[in-house]
Coordinates of C-alpha atoms and ligand atoms in Angstrom, one line a residue:
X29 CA 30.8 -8.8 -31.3
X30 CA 27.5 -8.0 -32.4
X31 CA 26.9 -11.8 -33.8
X32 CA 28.2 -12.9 -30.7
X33 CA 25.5 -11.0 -28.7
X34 CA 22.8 -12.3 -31.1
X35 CA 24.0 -16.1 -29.9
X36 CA 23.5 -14.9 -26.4
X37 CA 20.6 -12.9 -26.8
X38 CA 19.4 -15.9 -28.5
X39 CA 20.2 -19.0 -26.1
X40 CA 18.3 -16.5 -23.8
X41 CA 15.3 -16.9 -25.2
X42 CA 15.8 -20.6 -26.2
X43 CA 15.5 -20.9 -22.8
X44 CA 12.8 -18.8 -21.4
X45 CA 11.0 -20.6 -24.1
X46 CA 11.3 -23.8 -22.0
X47 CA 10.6 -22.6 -18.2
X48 CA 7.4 -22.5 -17.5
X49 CA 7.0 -19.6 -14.8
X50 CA 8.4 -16.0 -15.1
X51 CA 12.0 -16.7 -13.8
X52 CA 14.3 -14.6 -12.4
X53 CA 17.6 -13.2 -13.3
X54 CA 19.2 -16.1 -11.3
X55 CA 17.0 -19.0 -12.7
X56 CA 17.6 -17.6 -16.2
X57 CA 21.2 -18.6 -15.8
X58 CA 20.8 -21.3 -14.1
X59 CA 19.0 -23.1 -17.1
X60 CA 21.7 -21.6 -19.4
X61 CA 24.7 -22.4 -16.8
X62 CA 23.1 -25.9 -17.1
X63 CA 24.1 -26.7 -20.9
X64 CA 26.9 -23.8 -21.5
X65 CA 28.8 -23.8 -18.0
X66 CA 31.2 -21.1 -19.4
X67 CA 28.6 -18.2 -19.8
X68 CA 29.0 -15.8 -16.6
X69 CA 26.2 -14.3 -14.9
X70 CA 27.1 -10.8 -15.4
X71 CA 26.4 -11.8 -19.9
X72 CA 23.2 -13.2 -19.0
X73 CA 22.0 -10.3 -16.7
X74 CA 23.4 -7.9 -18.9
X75 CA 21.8 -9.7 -22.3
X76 CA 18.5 -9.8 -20.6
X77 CA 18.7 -5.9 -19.8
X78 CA 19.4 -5.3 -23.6
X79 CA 15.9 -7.7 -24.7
X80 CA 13.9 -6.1 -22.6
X81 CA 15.1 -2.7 -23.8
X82 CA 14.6 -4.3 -27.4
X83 CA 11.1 -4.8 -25.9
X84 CA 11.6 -8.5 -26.5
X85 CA 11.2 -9.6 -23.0
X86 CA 9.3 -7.8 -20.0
X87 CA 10.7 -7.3 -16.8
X88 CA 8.3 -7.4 -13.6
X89 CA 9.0 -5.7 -10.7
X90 CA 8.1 -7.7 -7.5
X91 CA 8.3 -6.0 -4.0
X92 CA 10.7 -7.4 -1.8
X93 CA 11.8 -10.0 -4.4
X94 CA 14.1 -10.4 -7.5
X95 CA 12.6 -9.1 -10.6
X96 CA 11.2 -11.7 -12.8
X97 CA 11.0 -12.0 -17.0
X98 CA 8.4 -12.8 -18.9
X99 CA 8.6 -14.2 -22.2
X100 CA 4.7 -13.1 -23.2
X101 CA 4.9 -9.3 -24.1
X102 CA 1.4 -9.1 -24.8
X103 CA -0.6 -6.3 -22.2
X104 CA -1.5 -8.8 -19.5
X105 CA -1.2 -8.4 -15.7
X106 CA 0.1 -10.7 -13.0
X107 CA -0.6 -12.2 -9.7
X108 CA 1.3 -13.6 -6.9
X109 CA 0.2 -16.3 -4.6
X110 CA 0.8 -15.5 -1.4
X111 CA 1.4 -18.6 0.0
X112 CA 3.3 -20.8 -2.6
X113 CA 4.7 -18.0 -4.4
X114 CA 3.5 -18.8 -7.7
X115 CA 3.4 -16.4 -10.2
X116 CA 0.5 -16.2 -12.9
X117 CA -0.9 -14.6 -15.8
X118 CA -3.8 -12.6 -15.8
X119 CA -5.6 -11.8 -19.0
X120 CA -8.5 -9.4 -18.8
X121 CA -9.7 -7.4 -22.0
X122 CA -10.9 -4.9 -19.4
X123 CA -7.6 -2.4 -19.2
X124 CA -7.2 -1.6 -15.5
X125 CA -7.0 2.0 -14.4
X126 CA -5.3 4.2 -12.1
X127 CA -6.1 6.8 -11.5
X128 CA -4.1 9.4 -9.7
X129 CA -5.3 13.3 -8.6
X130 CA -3.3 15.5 -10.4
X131 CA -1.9 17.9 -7.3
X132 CA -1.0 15.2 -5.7
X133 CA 1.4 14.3 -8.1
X134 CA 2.3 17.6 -8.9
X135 CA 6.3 17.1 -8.0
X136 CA 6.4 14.4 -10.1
X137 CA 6.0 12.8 -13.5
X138 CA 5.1 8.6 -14.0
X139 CA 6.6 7.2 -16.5
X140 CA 6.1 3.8 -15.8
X141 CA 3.9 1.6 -12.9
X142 CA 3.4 -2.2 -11.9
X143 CA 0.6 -3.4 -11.3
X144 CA 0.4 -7.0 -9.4
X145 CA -2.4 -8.7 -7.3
X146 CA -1.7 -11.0 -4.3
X147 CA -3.8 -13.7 -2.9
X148 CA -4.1 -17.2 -2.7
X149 CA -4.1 -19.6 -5.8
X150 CA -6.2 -21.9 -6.9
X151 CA -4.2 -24.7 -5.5
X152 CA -3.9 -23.3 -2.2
X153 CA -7.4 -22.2 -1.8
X154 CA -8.4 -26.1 -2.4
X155 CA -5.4 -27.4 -0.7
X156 CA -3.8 -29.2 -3.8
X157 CA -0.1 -28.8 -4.0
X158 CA -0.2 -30.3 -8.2
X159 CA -0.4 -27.5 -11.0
X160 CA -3.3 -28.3 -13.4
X161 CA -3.3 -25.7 -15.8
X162 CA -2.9 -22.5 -16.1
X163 CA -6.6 -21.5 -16.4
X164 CA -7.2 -22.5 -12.5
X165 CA -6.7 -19.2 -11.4
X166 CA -10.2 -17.2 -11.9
X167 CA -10.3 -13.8 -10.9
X168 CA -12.6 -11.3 -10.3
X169 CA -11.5 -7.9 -10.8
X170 CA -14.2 -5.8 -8.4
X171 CA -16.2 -3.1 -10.3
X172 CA -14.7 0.1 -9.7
X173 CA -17.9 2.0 -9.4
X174 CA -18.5 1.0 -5.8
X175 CA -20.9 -1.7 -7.7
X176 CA -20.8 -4.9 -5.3
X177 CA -19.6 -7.6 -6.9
Ligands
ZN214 ZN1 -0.5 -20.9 -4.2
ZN215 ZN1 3.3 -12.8 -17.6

């Protein structure tokens, strides 16, 4: 059982490897469904639970979508294009902060937050439909010291 889980945790990841954005759940399977019609959804959604408990995978929460999986563990933070939907990486070696009063949270203990930007790509901002590379998308994060930017 436990060598059959390694296969599956392992076509998994074969195929992450080869999608390009962070898929979801659904578009996981479908790639895998493609070349190994007999796996059922409920394996692949269950498998992909289990690598991102073994912290192989990461899972992103999107508001008012399916979650999405990323194959790049690394601390990085995403954003989400508002108009075409896209998805993208955002590397900054300045950690983000959040800070939160501590009364106000008083009746409760964080264990966990997402963090994930929306506006309007590259592509759409110039009115190309055609992804160039992945480096298109420049943002700005705004000084949080009330410092214009
Ligand atoms: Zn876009
Ligand atoms: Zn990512």
């Amino acid at each position: 059982m436990s060598k059959r889980n390694t296969i599956q945790k392992q076509l998994i990841l074969n195929a992450m490897n080869q999608m390009e954005d962070h898929p979801t759940a659904d578009e996981v399977y479908q790639k895998i469904a493609a070349s190994y019609p007999g796996i059922s959804k409920a394996t692949v959604y269950r498998n992909l639970g289990t690598l991102t408990e073994d912290g192989l995978i990461l899972k992103l929460n999107v508001p008012g979508a399916a979650d999405k999986y990323d194959r790049s563990t690394h601390a990085h933070y995403h954003a989400v294009c508002s108009r075409c939907g896209k998805f993208i990486d955002l590397e900054t070696d300045r950690p983000l902060r959040v800070d939160i009063d501590d009364t106000a949270m008083k009746d409760f203990t964080i264990e966990e937050y997402t963090i994930l930007f929306k506006g309007i790509c590259m592509e759409c901002k110039n009115g190309q439909t055609e992804n160039t590379s992945n480096d298109v998308f420049n943002i700005e994060f705004k000084k949080s010291k009330g410092e214009k930017a």
